[in-house]
Tab-separated table of C-alpha atoms in Angstrom:
chain	number	residue	atom	x	y	z
A	184	MET	CA	11.940	-49.684	-18.062
A	185	LYS	CA	11.951	-46.834	-15.554
A	186	LEU	CA	11.430	-48.345	-12.120
A	187	CYS	CA	11.093	-46.457	-8.837
A	188	VAL	CA	11.848	-48.456	-5.695
A	189	ILE	CA	10.624	-47.010	-2.378
A	190	PHE	CA	11.854	-48.086	1.063
A	191	GLY	CA	11.944	-47.069	4.721
A	192	GLY	CA	8.804	-45.468	6.109
A	193	GLN	CA	7.463	-44.470	9.503
A	194	SER	CA	6.441	-47.884	10.813
A	195	PRO	CA	8.270	-49.953	13.453
A	196	GLU	CA	9.345	-52.161	10.537
A	197	HIS	CA	11.539	-49.422	9.028
A	198	GLU	CA	14.737	-51.433	9.556
A	199	VAL	CA	13.180	-54.533	7.981
A	200	SER	CA	12.350	-52.468	4.899
A	201	ARG	CA	15.989	-51.401	4.590
A	202	LYS	CA	17.058	-55.057	4.620
A	203	SER	CA	14.371	-56.055	2.121
A	204	VAL	CA	15.079	-53.257	-0.359
A	205	THR	CA	18.815	-53.945	-0.336
A	206	SER	CA	18.098	-57.517	-1.442
A	207	VAL	CA	15.571	-56.334	-4.034
A	208	ILE	CA	17.892	-53.763	-5.606
A	209	ASN	CA	20.821	-56.195	-5.680
A	210	ASN	CA	18.680	-58.789	-7.487
A	211	LEU	CA	17.041	-56.499	-10.046
A	212	ASN	CA	18.371	-56.848	-13.600
A	213	LYS	CA	20.257	-53.574	-14.182
A	214	ASP	CA	20.236	-54.188	-17.957
A	215	LYS	CA	16.448	-54.339	-17.859
A	216	TYR	CA	15.583	-51.533	-15.406
A	217	ASP	CA	16.601	-47.908	-15.005
A	218	ILE	CA	16.209	-47.688	-11.224
A	219	ASP	CA	15.454	-44.632	-9.095
A	220	ILE	CA	15.451	-45.093	-5.324
A	221	ILE	CA	13.313	-43.141	-2.859
A	222	GLY	CA	13.947	-43.462	0.850
A	223	ILE	CA	11.432	-42.368	3.475
A	224	THR	CA	12.867	-41.536	6.892
A	225	LYS	CA	11.234	-42.476	10.185
A	226	ASP	CA	10.104	-38.843	10.411
A	227	GLY	CA	8.323	-39.163	7.069
A	228	GLU	CA	10.731	-37.166	4.885
A	229	TRP	CA	11.058	-38.356	1.289
A	230	PHE	CA	14.377	-38.294	-0.546
A	231	LEU	CA	15.604	-39.408	-3.948
A	232	TYR	CA	18.800	-41.306	-3.151
A	233	ASP	CA	21.511	-41.987	-5.735
A	234	GLY	CA	24.349	-43.060	-3.458
A	235	ASP	CA	25.826	-46.463	-2.704
A	236	VAL	CA	23.165	-49.118	-2.084
A	237	LYS	CA	25.293	-50.713	0.647
A	238	ASN	CA	24.620	-47.606	2.800
A	239	ILE	CA	20.885	-48.315	2.939
A	240	ILE	CA	20.803	-51.405	5.141
A	241	GLY	CA	22.436	-49.715	8.148
A	242	GLY	CA	20.734	-46.340	7.641
A	243	GLU	CA	23.906	-44.442	6.669
A	244	TRP	CA	22.181	-43.218	3.503
A	245	GLU	CA	20.348	-40.568	5.529
A	246	SER	CA	23.569	-38.714	6.347
A	247	ASP	CA	24.823	-38.916	2.750
A	248	THR	CA	23.699	-35.377	1.866
A	249	ALA	CA	25.661	-35.344	-1.390
A	250	HIS	CA	23.475	-38.112	-2.795
A	251	LYS	CA	19.967	-37.266	-1.659
A	252	ARG	CA	17.379	-34.681	-2.660
A	253	HIS	CA	13.860	-34.106	-1.415
A	254	ALA	CA	11.259	-35.798	-3.596
A	255	VAL	CA	7.495	-36.331	-3.589
A	256	ILE	CA	4.993	-38.197	-5.741
A	257	SER	CA	2.604	-35.869	-7.517
A	258	PRO	CA	-1.078	-36.813	-7.056
A	259	ASP	CA	-1.813	-35.135	-10.417
A	260	ALA	CA	-3.013	-37.927	-12.707
A	261	LYS	CA	-1.864	-36.106	-15.855
A	262	ASP	CA	1.605	-35.565	-14.407
A	263	ARG	CA	2.234	-39.203	-13.432
A	264	ALA	CA	5.466	-37.946	-11.944
A	265	ILE	CA	7.846	-37.907	-9.029
A	266	LEU	CA	8.883	-34.329	-8.276
A	267	VAL	CA	12.524	-33.927	-7.227
A	268	LEU	CA	13.009	-30.677	-5.322
A	269	ASP	CA	16.447	-29.087	-5.614
A	270	GLY	CA	16.403	-25.525	-4.275
A	271	ASP	CA	14.295	-23.431	-6.631
A	272	LYS	CA	14.401	-26.109	-9.311
A	273	THR	CA	11.975	-29.010	-9.742
A	274	GLU	CA	12.874	-32.048	-11.795
A	275	LYS	CA	10.240	-34.538	-12.919
A	276	LEU	CA	10.788	-38.283	-13.084
A	277	HIS	CA	8.231	-40.433	-14.878
A	278	PRO	CA	8.460	-44.036	-13.650
A	279	ASP	CA	6.721	-46.811	-15.550
A	280	VAL	CA	6.240	-48.787	-12.320
A	281	ILE	CA	6.674	-48.145	-8.603
A	282	PHE	CA	7.919	-50.989	-6.414
A	283	PRO	CA	7.130	-50.195	-2.759
A	284	VAL	CA	9.378	-52.290	-0.534
A	285	LEU	CA	7.614	-51.021	2.576
A	286	HIS	CA	6.300	-52.928	5.563
A	287	GLY	CA	3.681	-51.952	8.118
A	288	GLU	CA	1.925	-48.658	8.770
A	289	TYR	CA	1.792	-46.138	5.877
A	290	GLY	CA	3.484	-48.587	3.513
A	291	GLU	CA	1.400	-51.746	3.578
A	292	ASP	CA	-1.958	-50.534	4.864
A	293	GLY	CA	-3.423	-48.907	1.747
A	294	THR	CA	-2.325	-45.335	2.494
A	295	ILE	CA	0.575	-45.088	0.068
A	296	GLN	CA	-1.328	-47.297	-2.383
A	297	GLY	CA	-3.990	-44.559	-2.451
A	298	LEU	CA	-1.311	-42.050	-3.461
A	299	PHE	CA	-0.173	-44.357	-6.254
A	300	GLU	CA	-3.780	-44.640	-7.461
A	301	LEU	CA	-4.144	-40.850	-7.512
A	302	SER	CA	-0.915	-40.520	-9.447
A	303	HIS	CA	-2.006	-43.171	-11.997
A	304	ILE	CA	1.412	-44.818	-11.787
A	305	PRO	CA	1.303	-48.653	-11.845
A	306	TYR	CA	2.667	-50.262	-8.686
A	307	VAL	CA	3.650	-53.653	-7.341
A	308	GLY	CA	1.397	-55.331	-4.815
A	309	MET	CA	-2.104	-55.207	-3.394
A	310	GLY	CA	-4.551	-52.365	-4.019
A	311	VAL	CA	-5.995	-49.969	-1.452
A	312	LEU	CA	-8.820	-52.134	-0.102
A	313	ALA	CA	-6.857	-55.389	-0.045
A	314	SER	CA	-3.889	-53.678	1.621
A	315	ALA	CA	-6.056	-52.058	4.289
A	316	ASN	CA	-7.987	-55.211	5.120
A	317	GLY	CA	-4.917	-57.416	4.920
A	318	MET	CA	-2.976	-55.192	7.301
A	319	ASP	CA	-5.755	-55.056	9.882
A	320	LYS	CA	-5.792	-58.478	11.547
A	321	ILE	CA	-9.301	-57.936	12.924
A	322	TYR	CA	-10.954	-57.000	9.638
A	323	SER	CA	-9.070	-59.654	7.700
A	324	LYS	CA	-10.435	-62.220	10.173
A	325	MET	CA	-13.943	-61.014	9.373
A	326	VAL	CA	-13.258	-61.338	5.639
A	327	PHE	CA	-11.828	-64.845	5.995
A	328	ALA	CA	-14.699	-65.918	8.249
A	329	MET	CA	-17.138	-64.875	5.513
A	330	ALA	CA	-15.061	-66.899	3.025
A	331	GLY	CA	-15.369	-69.988	5.237
A	332	ILE	CA	-11.660	-70.368	6.004
A	333	PRO	CA	-10.947	-71.967	9.430
A	334	GLN	CA	-9.267	-69.641	11.950
A	335	ALA	CA	-8.321	-69.561	15.627
A	336	ASN	CA	-10.929	-68.180	18.028
A	337	TRP	CA	-10.398	-64.547	18.955
A	338	VAL	CA	-11.453	-61.632	21.153
A	339	ILE	CA	-11.185	-57.943	20.179
A	340	CYS	CA	-10.006	-55.325	22.689
A	341	ARG	CA	-10.409	-51.598	22.095
A	342	ARG	CA	-9.171	-48.620	24.055
A	343	GLY	CA	-11.905	-47.648	26.491
A	344	ASP	CA	-13.041	-51.229	27.108
A	345	ASP	CA	-13.313	-52.360	30.707
A	346	ALA	CA	-10.010	-54.229	31.171
A	347	GLU	CA	-11.271	-56.653	33.816
A	348	GLU	CA	-14.359	-57.573	31.795
A	349	LYS	CA	-12.228	-58.163	28.698
A	350	MET	CA	-9.780	-60.370	30.543
A	351	ASN	CA	-12.699	-62.360	31.955
A	352	GLU	CA	-14.019	-62.811	28.405
A	353	ILE	CA	-10.598	-63.878	27.141
A	354	GLU	CA	-10.175	-66.433	29.930
A	355	GLU	CA	-13.659	-67.823	29.293
A	356	LYS	CA	-13.408	-68.011	25.476
A	357	LEU	CA	-9.728	-68.656	24.865
A	358	GLY	CA	-7.961	-69.752	28.038
A	359	TYR	CA	-4.185	-69.825	28.428
A	360	PRO	CA	-1.799	-69.566	26.814
A	361	CYS	CA	-3.081	-66.979	24.340
A	362	PHE	CA	-1.507	-64.536	21.908
A	363	VAL	CA	-1.946	-60.756	22.065
A	364	LYS	CA	-1.404	-58.760	18.870
A	365	PRO	CA	-1.757	-55.106	17.850
A	366	ALA	CA	-4.304	-55.121	15.018
A	367	CYS	CA	-2.127	-53.401	12.435
A	368	THR	CA	1.540	-54.286	12.898
A	369	GLY	CA	3.665	-56.855	11.116
A	370	SER	CA	6.891	-58.759	11.817
A	371	SER	CA	5.445	-59.678	15.257
A	372	VAL	CA	5.982	-56.109	16.497
A	373	GLY	CA	4.134	-55.696	19.810
A	374	VAL	CA	3.030	-59.337	19.912
A	375	GLY	CA	3.041	-61.152	23.258
A	376	LYS	CA	2.185	-64.576	24.643
A	377	ALA	CA	0.289	-64.718	27.939
A	378	HIS	CA	0.278	-67.699	30.295
A	379	ASP	CA	-1.758	-66.120	33.087
A	380	ARG	CA	-3.821	-63.029	33.932
A	381	GLY	CA	-0.794	-60.969	34.961
A	382	GLU	CA	1.010	-61.611	31.678
A	383	LEU	CA	-2.223	-60.995	29.769
A	384	LYS	CA	-2.649	-57.560	31.325
A	385	LYS	CA	0.944	-56.583	30.504
A	386	ALA	CA	0.714	-57.947	26.944
A	387	ILE	CA	-2.484	-56.002	26.227
A	388	GLU	CA	-0.988	-52.808	27.639
A	389	ASN	CA	2.113	-53.283	25.490
A	390	ALA	CA	0.034	-53.985	22.354
A	391	PHE	CA	-1.921	-50.762	22.916
A	392	ARG	CA	1.375	-48.888	22.517
A	393	PHE	CA	1.220	-49.778	18.825
A	394	ASP	CA	-2.497	-49.689	18.026
A	395	ARG	CA	-5.872	-48.667	19.402
A	396	LYS	CA	-7.256	-52.132	18.583
A	397	VAL	CA	-5.816	-55.361	19.939
A	398	LEU	CA	-6.520	-58.921	18.863
A	399	VAL	CA	-6.268	-61.781	21.358
A	400	GLU	CA	-6.217	-65.299	19.904
A	401	GLU	CA	-6.301	-68.809	21.292
A	402	ASN	CA	-3.082	-70.767	21.199
A	403	ILE	CA	-2.882	-73.340	18.409
A	404	ASP	CA	-0.492	-76.210	19.048
A	405	GLY	CA	0.805	-77.187	15.652
A	406	HIS	CA	3.225	-76.749	12.771
A	407	GLU	CA	3.768	-73.101	11.735
A	408	VAL	CA	3.640	-73.069	7.946
A	409	GLU	CA	3.595	-70.407	5.245
A	410	CYS	CA	2.486	-70.296	1.620
A	411	ALA	CA	3.353	-67.704	-1.039
A	412	VAL	CA	0.757	-66.515	-3.571
A	413	LEU	CA	1.466	-64.655	-6.813
A	414	GLY	CA	-0.844	-63.313	-9.521
A	415	ASN	CA	-3.717	-61.018	-10.372
A	416	ASP	CA	-6.920	-62.608	-11.635
A	417	GLU	CA	-5.493	-66.148	-11.698
A	418	PRO	CA	-3.253	-66.363	-8.612
A	419	LYS	CA	-1.037	-69.382	-8.014
A	420	ALA	CA	0.336	-70.792	-4.778
A	421	ALA	CA	3.979	-71.798	-4.392
A	422	GLU	CA	5.542	-74.410	-2.141
A	423	VAL	CA	4.579	-74.618	1.542
A	424	GLY	CA	7.361	-74.009	4.061
A	425	GLU	CA	7.581	-74.612	7.783
A	426	ILE	CA	8.989	-72.312	10.467
A	427	LYS	CA	10.900	-74.075	13.244
A	428	PRO	CA	11.846	-71.408	15.792
A	429	THR	CA	14.002	-72.346	18.762
A	430	VAL	CA	12.185	-69.801	20.951
A	431	GLU	CA	8.672	-70.022	22.398
A	432	PHE	CA	7.137	-68.141	19.488
A	433	TYR	CA	8.320	-66.634	16.211
A	434	ASP	CA	8.864	-63.038	17.351
A	435	PHE	CA	10.730	-60.129	15.705
A	436	ASP	CA	14.178	-61.281	16.873
A	437	ALA	CA	13.531	-64.841	15.723
A	438	LYS	CA	12.497	-63.561	12.282
A	439	TYR	CA	15.369	-61.176	11.637
A	440	ASN	CA	18.161	-61.577	14.199
A	441	ASP	CA	18.216	-65.187	15.394
A	442	ASN	CA	20.019	-67.465	12.959
A	443	SER	CA	18.958	-70.560	14.923
A	444	THR	CA	15.431	-70.479	13.457
A	445	GLN	CA	15.072	-73.186	10.811
A	446	LEU	CA	13.078	-72.851	7.591
A	447	GLN	CA	11.968	-76.259	6.337
A	448	ILE	CA	11.074	-76.212	2.616
A	449	PRO	CA	8.980	-78.143	1.805
A	450	ALA	CA	7.142	-78.399	5.100
A	451	GLU	CA	7.122	-81.814	6.750
A	452	ILE	CA	3.390	-82.368	6.377
A	453	PRO	CA	1.250	-84.782	4.313
A	454	GLU	CA	0.761	-83.960	0.642
A	455	GLU	CA	-3.024	-83.658	1.022
A	456	THR	CA	-2.519	-81.150	3.852
A	457	LYS	CA	-0.144	-79.133	1.666
A	458	LYS	CA	-2.763	-79.006	-1.099
A	459	LYS	CA	-5.391	-77.833	1.389
A	460	ILE	CA	-3.056	-75.030	2.537
A	461	GLN	CA	-2.411	-73.938	-1.055
A	462	GLU	CA	-6.161	-73.972	-1.713
A	463	TYR	CA	-6.878	-71.856	1.376
A	464	ALA	CA	-4.013	-69.474	0.532
A	465	VAL	CA	-5.467	-68.715	-2.897
A	466	LYS	CA	-8.955	-68.476	-1.398
A	467	ALA	CA	-7.724	-65.936	1.168
A	468	PHE	CA	-5.983	-63.952	-1.582
A	469	LYS	CA	-9.181	-63.794	-3.621
A	470	ALA	CA	-11.320	-62.987	-0.575
A	471	LEU	CA	-9.200	-59.862	-0.027
A	472	ASP	CA	-9.552	-58.992	-3.737
A	473	GLY	CA	-5.801	-59.428	-3.946
A	474	GLN	CA	-3.416	-58.533	-6.738
A	475	GLY	CA	0.307	-59.045	-7.006
A	476	LEU	CA	1.501	-60.983	-4.002
A	477	THR	CA	0.862	-62.103	-0.479
A	478	ARG	CA	2.211	-64.602	2.022
A	479	VAL	CA	-0.412	-66.548	3.942
A	480	ASP	CA	0.495	-68.082	7.300
A	481	PHE	CA	-1.174	-71.165	8.778
A	482	PHE	CA	-1.040	-73.658	11.608
A	483	VAL	CA	-1.409	-77.399	11.089
A	484	LYS	CA	-2.671	-78.867	14.350
A	485	TYR	CA	-0.624	-81.663	15.860
A	486	SER	CA	-3.775	-83.240	17.291
A	487	ASP	CA	-5.770	-83.864	14.125
A	488	GLY	CA	-3.854	-82.337	11.188
A	489	SER	CA	-6.501	-79.683	10.566
A	490	VAL	CA	-5.448	-76.421	8.896
A	491	ILE	CA	-5.985	-73.061	10.638
A	492	LEU	CA	-5.306	-69.738	8.910
A	493	ASN	CA	-3.194	-67.432	11.081
A	494	GLU	CA	-2.768	-64.204	9.071
A	495	VAL	CA	-1.710	-62.707	5.753
A	496	ASN	CA	1.174	-60.436	4.868
A	497	THR	CA	0.414	-58.343	1.792
A	498	LEU	CA	3.970	-57.068	1.401
A	499	PRO	CA	6.109	-59.818	2.929
A	500	GLY	CA	9.767	-59.516	3.767
A	501	PHE	CA	12.208	-59.724	0.860
A	502	THR	CA	15.451	-60.187	2.790
A	503	ASP	CA	17.895	-62.921	1.866
A	504	ILE	CA	16.369	-65.143	4.572
A	505	SER	CA	12.711	-64.267	3.922
A	506	MET	CA	10.277	-67.083	3.271
A	507	TYR	CA	8.373	-65.519	0.337
A	508	PRO	CA	11.220	-65.595	-2.235
A	509	LYS	CA	12.480	-68.908	-0.835
A	510	LEU	CA	9.090	-70.571	-1.403
A	511	TRP	CA	9.038	-69.496	-5.054
A	512	ASN	CA	12.653	-70.519	-5.508
A	513	ALA	CA	11.630	-73.993	-4.323
A	514	VAL	CA	9.354	-74.327	-7.375
A	515	GLY	CA	11.920	-72.993	-9.831
A	516	VAL	CA	11.245	-69.243	-9.764
A	517	GLY	CA	14.484	-67.496	-8.799
A	518	TYR	CA	14.665	-64.192	-6.929
A	519	GLY	CA	15.348	-62.054	-10.033
A	520	GLU	CA	12.646	-63.793	-12.073
A	521	LEU	CA	10.196	-63.311	-9.203
A	522	LEU	CA	10.868	-59.568	-9.207
A	523	ASP	CA	10.305	-59.496	-12.989
A	524	LYS	CA	6.963	-61.265	-12.579
A	525	LEU	CA	5.817	-58.830	-9.865
A	526	ILE	CA	6.674	-55.854	-12.073
A	527	GLU	CA	4.843	-57.430	-15.026
A	528	LEU	CA	1.781	-58.004	-12.830
A	529	ALA	CA	1.869	-54.332	-11.812
A	530	GLN	CA	1.722	-53.298	-15.460
A	531	THR	CA	-1.178	-55.605	-16.311
A	532	ARG	CA	-3.363	-55.073	-13.242
A	533	ILE	CA	-6.848	-53.730	-13.907
A	534	LYS	CA	-8.607	-51.599	-11.281
């Protein structure tokens, strides 16, 4: 099978993508797939890369001019091709499936999925609408509210709002501490925790560096747990795992740089609570009109054991320490088999 794997991108999660794709490529069955690799730089340049995979994770691939050529995906539905541009010559590649190992803006938000749809090339993961809504924390909250899934209380801030009025509203509705999040980033990029008005003001200002919409949520004191979902029309939930960070909250460094964070699989919660989480995870997946995969994050309150949906990740991390593949491995689906299943789902998805 001809498989095209895409990584990098222009989002703040570019480096995470390089880590994820290195793990993906190393775990793909080379006897089963003829793999082409496309890297997208932070400046948005696309290149077909045929050099050493070990040069991807640190970014050295970009300076390997002997092994990269400009490439673009043709939006021509009859072409169904990747165009490789080499001087005056154009070579066409015809992948059976595209596997985007991209996180964040332009890779996980429905934009590149729209290009795949135009090209009529099957691809791994959520469609345009599900990707867009899943990436936007504010609109996904609206979707999940309509589906009747419990969530933390929230306040929306937009550029142009009166800052003092918004902070008054946040203090009245949510209190302290509270979490401040850019609407459309992942991996906790731009996320802050505020304990007072001064910290709140700084956290909102910082979040606006990444997005024109900011979500402020009440603090939930509880277990941080995650559930992996896989499928198209009949999605299944995997094991439930628990995050045990040694810092105040599970930020970017804790996710990717701090080896002290513990992943407890299965989570140390009652069996009936685990079943409720799996039920809500599948319900959230369906509410988004999901296909392929997602990771759904929850809190389990210490006070009463109730389950609160935090957010979804429609293209979760695939590094060696990422929770999504670990949760499936816990129920007997190894990393390589998981990749096979995702590629099969891409081929069988129906618009």
